Amino acid sequence: MTAHNLLTAHNATDIEIVTRSFTENGCEVTAIVADPADAQQTLYGVVTRDGVLVGSYYCADRIRQSDWRIVTALGRPLTLDGQPVNPVSEGAAVYVLTTILTARDSYEAEQRLRDATRPPQ
């Protein structure tokens, strides 16, 4: 699929939109990637387990590919103690979704998230 004129009119360029899929920790990860000539940029990704949505992730700063966000299967931003959980990279977002949010219950998921975000001692 090719999308035309996704950039501003003074810099109109064809950008190919592609999907990238892989399996991680028993979960299917599908990322939607803009593939301009100079570098790939992940627009967003979704994670499913056994056909059920675990959550999704997206990059708030696509130019720098930083400032990642996670959205739970309930459509809400992932938070811990009322603060947003913002992974440092796409890989970290995938890790949270495929490892932490696939826990058996919400208490286990919250404890895994606390352990993963706790500063080293």
mmCIF file of N, CA and C in Angstrom:
data_model
loop_
_atom_site.group_PDB
_atom_site.id
_atom_site.type_symbol
_atom_site.label_atom_id
_atom_site.label_comp_id
_atom_site.label_asym_id
_atom_site.label_seq_id
_atom_site.Cartn_x
_atom_site.Cartn_y
_atom_site.Cartn_z
ATOM 1 N N MET A 1 0.848 -1.158 0.000
ATOM 2 C CA MET A 1 0.000 0.000 0.000
ATOM 3 C C MET A 1 0.904 1.233 0.000
ATOM 4 N N THR A 2 0.585 2.182 -0.826
ATOM 5 C CA THR A 2 1.345 3.423 -0.863
ATOM 6 C C THR A 2 0.417 4.571 -0.526
ATOM 7 N N ALA A 3 0.845 5.411 0.406
ATOM 8 C CA ALA A 3 0.065 6.598 0.758
ATOM 9 C C ALA A 3 0.768 7.799 0.152
ATOM 10 N N HIS A 4 0.026 8.664 -0.501
ATOM 11 C CA HIS A 4 0.595 9.825 -1.151
ATOM 12 C C HIS A 4 0.376 11.074 -0.305
ATOM 13 N N ASN A 5 1.340 11.970 -0.373
ATOM 14 C CA ASN A 5 1.212 13.296 0.238
ATOM 15 C C ASN A 5 0.940 13.248 1.739
ATOM 16 N N LEU A 6 1.629 12.365 2.452
ATOM 17 C CA LEU A 6 1.491 12.333 3.900
ATOM 18 C C LEU A 6 2.294 13.443 4.561
ATOM 19 N N LEU A 7 3.242 13.997 3.844
ATOM 20 C CA LEU A 7 4.033 15.097 4.376
ATOM 21 C C LEU A 7 3.409 16.412 3.937
ATOM 22 N N THR A 8 3.945 17.517 4.389
ATOM 23 C CA THR A 8 3.393 18.814 4.019
ATOM 24 C C THR A 8 3.506 19.028 2.514
ATOM 25 N N ALA A 9 2.678 19.909 1.992
ATOM 26 C CA ALA A 9 2.608 20.127 0.547
ATOM 27 C C ALA A 9 3.947 20.554 -0.039
ATOM 28 N N HIS A 10 4.753 21.298 0.712
ATOM 29 C CA HIS A 10 6.040 21.745 0.184
ATOM 30 C C HIS A 10 7.090 20.641 0.208
ATOM 31 N N ASN A 11 6.775 19.503 0.830
ATOM 32 C CA ASN A 11 7.714 18.391 0.913
ATOM 33 C C ASN A 11 6.969 17.081 0.645
ATOM 34 N N ALA A 12 6.137 17.080 -0.381
ATOM 35 C CA ALA A 12 5.321 15.906 -0.675
ATOM 36 C C ALA A 12 6.214 14.775 -1.188
ATOM 37 N N THR A 13 6.106 13.626 -0.516
ATOM 38 C CA THR A 13 6.896 12.462 -0.867
ATOM 39 C C THR A 13 6.033 11.229 -0.718
ATOM 40 N N ASP A 14 6.232 10.264 -1.586
ATOM 41 C CA ASP A 14 5.528 9.001 -1.424
ATOM 42 C C ASP A 14 6.147 8.252 -0.246
ATOM 43 N N ILE A 15 5.289 7.741 0.616
ATOM 44 C CA ILE A 15 5.747 6.958 1.754
ATOM 45 C C ILE A 15 5.040 5.617 1.696
ATOM 46 N N GLU A 16 5.803 4.574 1.717
ATOM 47 C CA GLU A 16 5.227 3.238 1.713
ATOM 48 C C GLU A 16 4.925 2.843 3.157
ATOM 49 N N ILE A 17 3.710 2.361 3.388
ATOM 50 C CA ILE A 17 3.314 1.878 4.703
ATOM 51 C C ILE A 17 3.366 0.355 4.654
ATOM 52 N N VAL A 18 4.128 -0.246 5.573
ATOM 53 C CA VAL A 18 4.290 -1.697 5.599
ATOM 54 C C VAL A 18 3.986 -2.208 6.998
ATOM 55 N N THR A 19 3.714 -3.500 7.105
ATOM 56 C CA THR A 19 3.538 -4.129 8.403
ATOM 57 C C THR A 19 4.727 -5.033 8.680
ATOM 58 N N ARG A 20 5.044 -5.133 9.928
ATOM 59 C CA ARG A 20 6.125 -6.009 10.390
ATOM 60 C C ARG A 20 5.521 -6.848 11.510
ATOM 61 N N SER A 21 5.528 -8.156 11.374
ATOM 62 C CA SER A 21 4.941 -9.036 12.382
ATOM 63 C C SER A 21 5.980 -10.021 12.896
ATOM 64 N N PHE A 22 5.880 -10.317 14.192
ATOM 65 C CA PHE A 22 6.750 -11.313 14.798
ATOM 66 C C PHE A 22 6.089 -11.823 16.069
ATOM 67 N N THR A 23 6.605 -12.926 16.585
ATOM 68 C CA THR A 23 6.090 -13.522 17.814
ATOM 69 C C THR A 23 7.101 -13.295 18.930
ATOM 70 N N GLU A 24 6.594 -12.862 20.076
ATOM 71 C CA GLU A 24 7.435 -12.603 21.246
ATOM 72 C C GLU A 24 6.694 -13.126 22.474
ATOM 73 N N ASN A 25 7.315 -14.048 23.215
ATOM 74 C CA ASN A 25 6.735 -14.582 24.449
ATOM 75 C C ASN A 25 5.301 -15.096 24.240
ATOM 76 N N GLY A 26 5.061 -15.770 23.128
ATOM 77 C CA GLY A 26 3.749 -16.325 22.843
ATOM 78 C C GLY A 26 2.725 -15.309 22.357
ATOM 79 N N CYS A 27 3.148 -14.080 22.125
ATOM 80 C CA CYS A 27 2.250 -13.023 21.654
ATOM 81 C C CYS A 27 2.589 -12.662 20.215
ATOM 82 N N GLU A 28 1.575 -12.296 19.452
ATOM 83 C CA GLU A 28 1.769 -11.810 18.088
ATOM 84 C C GLU A 28 1.896 -10.289 18.136
ATOM 85 N N VAL A 29 2.987 -9.775 17.622
ATOM 86 C CA VAL A 29 3.233 -8.339 17.579
ATOM 87 C C VAL A 29 3.172 -7.906 16.119
ATOM 88 N N THR A 30 2.353 -6.908 15.838
ATOM 89 C CA THR A 30 2.256 -6.362 14.491
ATOM 90 C C THR A 30 2.494 -4.865 14.565
ATOM 91 N N ALA A 31 3.516 -4.407 13.867
ATOM 92 C CA ALA A 31 3.849 -2.981 13.843
ATOM 93 C C ALA A 31 3.530 -2.419 12.464
ATOM 94 N N ILE A 32 2.994 -1.210 12.451
ATOM 95 C CA ILE A 32 2.729 -0.483 11.214
ATOM 96 C C ILE A 32 3.872 0.511 11.060
ATOM 97 N N VAL A 33 4.591 0.408 9.947
ATOM 98 C CA VAL A 33 5.831 1.152 9.762
ATOM 99 C C VAL A 33 5.753 1.998 8.496
ATOM 100 N N ALA A 34 6.094 3.275 8.628
ATOM 101 C CA ALA A 34 6.249 4.146 7.460
ATOM 102 C C ALA A 34 7.666 3.938 6.970
ATOM 103 N N ASP A 35 7.812 3.674 5.713
ATOM 104 C CA ASP A 35 9.123 3.333 5.170
ATOM 105 C C ASP A 35 9.552 4.353 4.115
ATOM 106 N N PRO A 36 9.899 5.572 4.567
ATOM 107 C CA PRO A 36 10.418 6.528 3.599
ATOM 108 C C PRO A 36 11.812 6.088 3.142
ATOM 109 N N ALA A 37 12.343 6.753 2.163
ATOM 110 C CA ALA A 37 13.629 6.369 1.586
ATOM 111 C C ALA A 37 14.765 6.393 2.599
ATOM 112 N N ASP A 38 14.708 7.306 3.575
ATOM 113 C CA ASP A 38 15.866 7.467 4.460
ATOM 114 C C ASP A 38 15.844 6.618 5.728
ATOM 115 N N ALA A 39 14.677 6.320 6.336
ATOM 116 C CA ALA A 39 14.652 5.533 7.568
ATOM 117 C C ALA A 39 13.244 5.064 7.874
ATOM 118 N N GLN A 40 13.156 3.891 8.493
ATOM 119 C CA GLN A 40 11.847 3.383 8.906
ATOM 120 C C GLN A 40 11.390 4.086 10.172
ATOM 121 N N GLN A 41 10.094 4.318 10.272
ATOM 122 C CA GLN A 41 9.511 4.939 11.453
ATOM 123 C C GLN A 41 8.283 4.131 11.857
ATOM 124 N N THR A 42 8.294 3.587 13.051
ATOM 125 C CA THR A 42 7.128 2.864 13.530
ATOM 126 C C THR A 42 6.044 3.863 13.887
ATOM 127 N N LEU A 43 4.864 3.669 13.322
ATOM 128 C CA LEU A 43 3.728 4.530 13.634
ATOM 129 C C LEU A 43 3.013 4.018 14.872
ATOM 130 N N TYR A 44 2.726 2.720 14.899
ATOM 131 C CA TYR A 44 2.120 2.095 16.067
ATOM 132 C C TYR A 44 2.210 0.591 15.925
ATOM 133 N N GLY A 45 1.904 -0.114 17.001
ATOM 134 C CA GLY A 45 1.893 -1.563 16.971
ATOM 135 C C GLY A 45 0.812 -2.100 17.883
ATOM 136 N N VAL A 46 0.402 -3.322 17.623
ATOM 137 C CA VAL A 46 -0.582 -3.997 18.463
ATOM 138 C C VAL A 46 -0.032 -5.352 18.886
ATOM 139 N N VAL A 47 -0.437 -5.773 20.080
ATOM 140 C CA VAL A 47 -0.007 -7.058 20.622
ATOM 141 C C VAL A 47 -1.254 -7.860 20.970
ATOM 142 N N THR A 48 -1.297 -9.088 20.473
ATOM 143 C CA THR A 48 -2.394 -9.998 20.797
ATOM 144 C C THR A 48 -1.818 -11.284 21.372
ATOM 145 N N ARG A 49 -2.620 -11.942 22.176
ATOM 146 C CA ARG A 49 -2.242 -13.260 22.706
ATOM 147 C C ARG A 49 -3.451 -14.162 22.532
ATOM 148 N N ASP A 50 -3.273 -15.255 21.819
ATOM 149 C CA ASP A 50 -4.362 -16.185 21.517
ATOM 150 C C ASP A 50 -5.546 -15.456 20.885
ATOM 151 N N GLY A 51 -5.254 -14.480 20.024
ATOM 152 C CA GLY A 51 -6.287 -13.751 19.310
ATOM 153 C C GLY A 51 -6.976 -12.651 20.099
ATOM 154 N N VAL A 52 -6.537 -12.420 21.336
ATOM 155 C CA VAL A 52 -7.147 -11.399 22.185
ATOM 156 C C VAL A 52 -6.174 -10.230 22.333
ATOM 157 N N LEU A 53 -6.689 -9.025 22.188
ATOM 158 C CA LEU A 53 -5.851 -7.833 22.295
ATOM 159 C C LEU A 53 -5.280 -7.688 23.698
ATOM 160 N N VAL A 54 -3.955 -7.547 23.790
ATOM 161 C CA VAL A 54 -3.282 -7.241 25.051
ATOM 162 C C VAL A 54 -3.192 -5.723 25.196
ATOM 163 N N GLY A 55 -2.805 -5.063 24.117
ATOM 164 C CA GLY A 55 -2.682 -3.609 24.112
ATOM 165 C C GLY A 55 -1.978 -3.153 22.856
ATOM 166 N N SER A 56 -1.722 -1.863 22.808
ATOM 167 C CA SER A 56 -1.037 -1.294 21.654
ATOM 168 C C SER A 56 -0.011 -0.282 22.127
ATOM 169 N N TYR A 57 0.848 0.121 21.214
ATOM 170 C CA TYR A 57 1.870 1.113 21.531
ATOM 171 C C TYR A 57 2.040 2.032 20.341
ATOM 172 N N TYR A 58 2.504 3.230 20.624
ATOM 173 C CA TYR A 58 2.764 4.177 19.542
ATOM 174 C C TYR A 58 3.868 5.131 19.968
ATOM 175 N N CYS A 59 4.423 5.777 18.984
ATOM 176 C CA CYS A 59 5.517 6.709 19.204
ATOM 177 C C CYS A 59 4.968 8.134 19.124
ATOM 178 N N ALA A 60 5.083 8.879 20.226
ATOM 179 C CA ALA A 60 4.582 10.252 20.243
ATOM 180 C C ALA A 60 5.497 11.192 19.467
ATOM 181 N N ASP A 61 6.766 10.846 19.325
ATOM 182 C CA ASP A 61 7.717 11.664 18.565
ATOM 183 C C ASP A 61 8.300 10.788 17.461
ATOM 184 N N ARG A 62 7.578 10.727 16.335
ATOM 185 C CA ARG A 62 7.989 9.829 15.253
ATOM 186 C C ARG A 62 9.298 10.243 14.603
ATOM 187 N N ILE A 63 9.621 11.504 14.602
ATOM 188 C CA ILE A 63 10.866 11.951 13.972
ATOM 189 C C ILE A 63 12.076 11.359 14.703
ATOM 190 N N ARG A 64 12.081 11.468 16.026
ATOM 191 C CA ARG A 64 13.201 10.957 16.822
ATOM 192 C C ARG A 64 13.004 9.503 17.243
ATOM 193 N N GLN A 65 11.796 8.937 16.963
ATOM 194 C CA GLN A 65 11.432 7.597 17.414
ATOM 195 C C GLN A 65 11.657 7.479 18.927
ATOM 196 N N SER A 66 11.085 8.443 19.657
ATOM 197 C CA SER A 66 11.178 8.444 21.117
ATOM 198 C C SER A 66 9.827 8.833 21.699
ATOM 199 N N ASP A 67 9.729 8.812 23.004
ATOM 200 C CA ASP A 67 8.510 9.199 23.705
ATOM 201 C C ASP A 67 7.383 8.210 23.394
ATOM 202 N N TRP A 68 7.589 6.953 23.762
ATOM 203 C CA TRP A 68 6.655 5.871 23.470
ATOM 204 C C TRP A 68 5.524 5.842 24.483
ATOM 205 N N ARG A 69 4.369 5.368 24.044
ATOM 206 C CA ARG A 69 3.177 5.265 24.888
ATOM 207 C C ARG A 69 2.572 3.871 24.723
ATOM 208 N N ILE A 70 1.918 3.406 25.780
ATOM 209 C CA ILE A 70 1.214 2.124 25.742
ATOM 210 C C ILE A 70 -0.247 2.389 26.071
ATOM 211 N N VAL A 71 -1.125 1.729 25.317
ATOM 212 C CA VAL A 71 -2.560 1.801 25.555
ATOM 213 C C VAL A 71 -3.033 0.380 25.858
ATOM 214 N N THR A 72 -3.756 0.217 26.956
ATOM 215 C CA THR A 72 -4.225 -1.109 27.356
ATOM 216 C C THR A 72 -5.359 -1.566 26.447
ATOM 217 N N ALA A 73 -5.727 -2.821 26.590
ATOM 218 C CA ALA A 73 -6.832 -3.371 25.805
ATOM 219 C C ALA A 73 -8.146 -2.663 26.114
ATOM 220 N N LEU A 74 -8.228 -1.990 27.250
ATOM 221 C CA LEU A 74 -9.425 -1.235 27.611
ATOM 222 C C LEU A 74 -9.448 0.156 26.986
ATOM 223 N N GLY A 75 -8.397 0.486 26.226
ATOM 224 C CA GLY A 75 -8.343 1.781 25.551
ATOM 225 C C GLY A 75 -7.830 2.913 26.421
ATOM 226 N N ARG A 76 -7.189 2.577 27.522
ATOM 227 C CA ARG A 76 -6.669 3.596 28.437
ATOM 228 C C ARG A 76 -5.143 3.573 28.438
ATOM 229 N N PRO A 77 -4.522 4.735 28.653
ATOM 230 C CA PRO A 77 -3.060 4.754 28.777
ATOM 231 C C PRO A 77 -2.628 3.893 29.968
ATOM 232 N N LEU A 78 -1.524 3.193 29.816
ATOM 233 C CA LEU A 78 -0.996 2.385 30.909
ATOM 234 C C LEU A 78 -0.414 3.303 31.971
ATOM 235 N N THR A 79 -0.862 3.130 33.212
ATOM 236 C CA THR A 79 -0.364 3.945 34.326
ATOM 237 C C THR A 79 0.043 3.044 35.482
ATOM 238 N N LEU A 80 0.873 3.584 36.338
ATOM 239 C CA LEU A 80 1.270 2.929 37.578
ATOM 240 C C LEU A 80 1.254 4.003 38.647
ATOM 241 N N ASP A 81 0.482 3.813 39.679
ATOM 242 C CA ASP A 81 0.320 4.814 40.746
ATOM 243 C C ASP A 81 -0.126 6.163 40.188
ATOM 244 N N GLY A 82 -0.991 6.125 39.185
ATOM 245 C CA GLY A 82 -1.539 7.347 38.604
ATOM 246 C C GLY A 82 -0.621 8.070 37.642
ATOM 247 N N GLN A 83 0.569 7.537 37.409
ATOM 248 C CA GLN A 83 1.528 8.151 36.494
ATOM 249 C C GLN A 83 1.632 7.318 35.220
ATOM 250 N N PRO A 84 1.719 7.974 34.061
ATOM 251 C CA PRO A 84 1.844 7.207 32.815
ATOM 252 C C PRO A 84 3.149 6.412 32.772
ATOM 253 N N VAL A 85 3.069 5.235 32.216
ATOM 254 C CA VAL A 85 4.254 4.403 31.986
ATOM 255 C C VAL A 85 4.677 4.657 30.551
ATOM 256 N N ASN A 86 5.835 5.283 30.364
ATOM 257 C CA ASN A 86 6.337 5.614 29.033
ATOM 258 C C ASN A 86 7.642 4.871 28.779
ATOM 259 N N PRO A 87 7.586 3.800 27.993
ATOM 260 C CA PRO A 87 8.800 3.045 27.681
ATOM 261 C C PRO A 87 9.820 3.905 26.941
ATOM 262 N N VAL A 88 11.073 3.538 27.068
ATOM 263 C CA VAL A 88 12.151 4.322 26.453
ATOM 264 C C VAL A 88 12.364 3.978 24.986
ATOM 265 N N SER A 89 11.769 2.879 24.518
ATOM 266 C CA SER A 89 11.975 2.459 23.132
ATOM 267 C C SER A 89 10.824 1.566 22.693
ATOM 268 N N GLU A 90 10.787 1.287 21.408
ATOM 269 C CA GLU A 90 9.785 0.351 20.892
ATOM 270 C C GLU A 90 9.979 -1.020 21.523
ATOM 271 N N GLY A 91 11.218 -1.448 21.648
ATOM 272 C CA GLY A 91 11.503 -2.746 22.258
ATOM 273 C C GLY A 91 11.008 -2.829 23.690
ATOM 274 N N ALA A 92 11.154 -1.755 24.447
ATOM 275 C CA ALA A 92 10.677 -1.730 25.827
ATOM 276 C C ALA A 92 9.152 -1.791 25.864
ATOM 277 N N ALA A 93 8.490 -1.117 24.932
ATOM 278 C CA ALA A 93 7.026 -1.168 24.865
ATOM 279 C C ALA A 93 6.559 -2.590 24.559
ATOM 280 N N VAL A 94 7.211 -3.234 23.619
ATOM 281 C CA VAL A 94 6.871 -4.613 23.273
ATOM 282 C C VAL A 94 7.113 -5.521 24.480
ATOM 283 N N TYR A 95 8.215 -5.308 25.189
ATOM 284 C CA TYR A 95 8.516 -6.106 26.382
ATOM 285 C C TYR A 95 7.406 -5.969 27.429
ATOM 286 N N VAL A 96 6.989 -4.740 27.696
ATOM 287 C CA VAL A 96 5.926 -4.514 28.686
ATOM 288 C C VAL A 96 4.653 -5.240 28.258
ATOM 289 N N LEU A 97 4.279 -5.112 27.008
ATOM 290 C CA LEU A 97 3.035 -5.716 26.532
ATOM 291 C C LEU A 97 3.101 -7.240 26.484
ATOM 292 N N THR A 98 4.232 -7.808 26.107
ATOM 293 C CA THR A 98 4.316 -9.260 25.939
ATOM 294 C C THR A 98 4.728 -9.995 27.199
ATOM 295 N N THR A 99 5.306 -9.295 28.147
ATOM 296 C CA THR A 99 5.795 -9.962 29.346
ATOM 297 C C THR A 99 5.020 -9.541 30.589
ATOM 298 N N ILE A 100 4.847 -8.268 30.779
ATOM 299 C CA ILE A 100 4.222 -7.777 32.010
ATOM 300 C C ILE A 100 2.705 -7.830 31.924
ATOM 301 N N LEU A 101 2.125 -7.340 30.843
ATOM 302 C CA LEU A 101 0.663 -7.279 30.755
ATOM 303 C C LEU A 101 0.011 -8.613 30.405
ATOM 304 N N THR A 102 0.803 -9.665 30.229
ATOM 305 C CA THR A 102 0.230 -10.982 29.977
ATOM 306 C C THR A 102 0.171 -11.807 31.257
ATOM 307 N N ALA A 103 0.333 -11.167 32.404
ATOM 308 C CA ALA A 103 0.266 -11.861 33.688
ATOM 309 C C ALA A 103 -1.129 -12.454 33.885
ATOM 310 N N ARG A 104 -1.222 -13.395 34.812
ATOM 311 C CA ARG A 104 -2.494 -14.094 35.048
ATOM 312 C C ARG A 104 -3.572 -13.192 35.629
ATOM 313 N N ASP A 105 -3.188 -12.210 36.435
ATOM 314 C CA ASP A 105 -4.196 -11.328 37.031
ATOM 315 C C ASP A 105 -3.616 -9.920 37.163
ATOM 316 N N SER A 106 -4.463 -8.973 37.502
ATOM 317 C CA SER A 106 -4.033 -7.574 37.558
ATOM 318 C C SER A 106 -3.006 -7.332 38.652
ATOM 319 N N TYR A 107 -3.100 -8.059 39.780
ATOM 320 C CA TYR A 107 -2.110 -7.883 40.841
ATOM 321 C C TYR A 107 -0.725 -8.307 40.354
ATOM 322 N N GLU A 108 -0.659 -9.457 39.689
ATOM 323 C CA GLU A 108 0.623 -9.938 39.172
ATOM 324 C C GLU A 108 1.178 -8.972 38.129
ATOM 325 N N ALA A 109 0.313 -8.459 37.248
ATOM 326 C CA ALA A 109 0.760 -7.501 36.238
ATOM 327 C C ALA A 109 1.297 -6.242 36.894
ATOM 328 N N GLU A 110 0.597 -5.734 37.904
ATOM 329 C CA GLU A 110 1.050 -4.527 38.595
ATOM 330 C C GLU A 110 2.385 -4.768 39.293
ATOM 331 N N GLN A 111 2.555 -5.925 39.919
ATOM 332 C CA GLN A 111 3.815 -6.227 40.600
ATOM 333 C C GLN A 111 4.959 -6.346 39.596
ATOM 334 N N ARG A 112 4.715 -6.994 38.465
ATOM 335 C CA ARG A 112 5.750 -7.089 37.430
ATOM 336 C C ARG A 112 6.135 -5.703 36.910
ATOM 337 N N LEU A 113 5.140 -4.851 36.740
ATOM 338 C CA LEU A 113 5.398 -3.497 36.257
ATOM 339 C C LEU A 113 6.211 -2.708 37.286
ATOM 340 N N ARG A 114 5.876 -2.852 38.558
ATOM 341 C CA ARG A 114 6.651 -2.183 39.617
ATOM 342 C C ARG A 114 8.113 -2.656 39.603
ATOM 343 N N ASP A 115 8.286 -3.968 39.478
ATOM 344 C CA ASP A 115 9.641 -4.518 39.453
ATOM 345 C C ASP A 115 10.427 -4.018 38.247
ATOM 346 N N ALA A 116 9.756 -3.920 37.104
ATOM 347 C CA ALA A 116 10.439 -3.496 35.880
ATOM 348 C C ALA A 116 10.767 -2.014 35.874
ATOM 349 N N THR A 117 10.013 -1.203 36.591
ATOM 350 C CA THR A 117 10.254 0.245 36.569
ATOM 351 C C THR A 117 10.988 0.748 37.804
ATOM 352 N N ARG A 118 11.283 -0.141 38.738
ATOM 353 C CA ARG A 118 12.013 0.235 39.945
ATOM 354 C C ARG A 118 13.458 0.548 39.601
ATOM 355 N N PRO A 119 13.969 1.670 40.107
ATOM 356 C CA PRO A 119 15.381 1.991 39.836
ATOM 357 C C PRO A 119 16.294 0.939 40.445
ATOM 358 N N PRO A 120 17.439 0.667 39.817
ATOM 359 C CA PRO A 120 18.381 -0.316 40.359
ATOM 360 C C PRO A 120 18.851 0.106 41.761
ATOM 361 N N GLN A 121 19.033 -0.869 42.621
ATOM 362 C CA GLN A 121 19.472 -0.593 44.009
ATOM 363 C C GLN A 121 20.977 -0.584 44.107
#
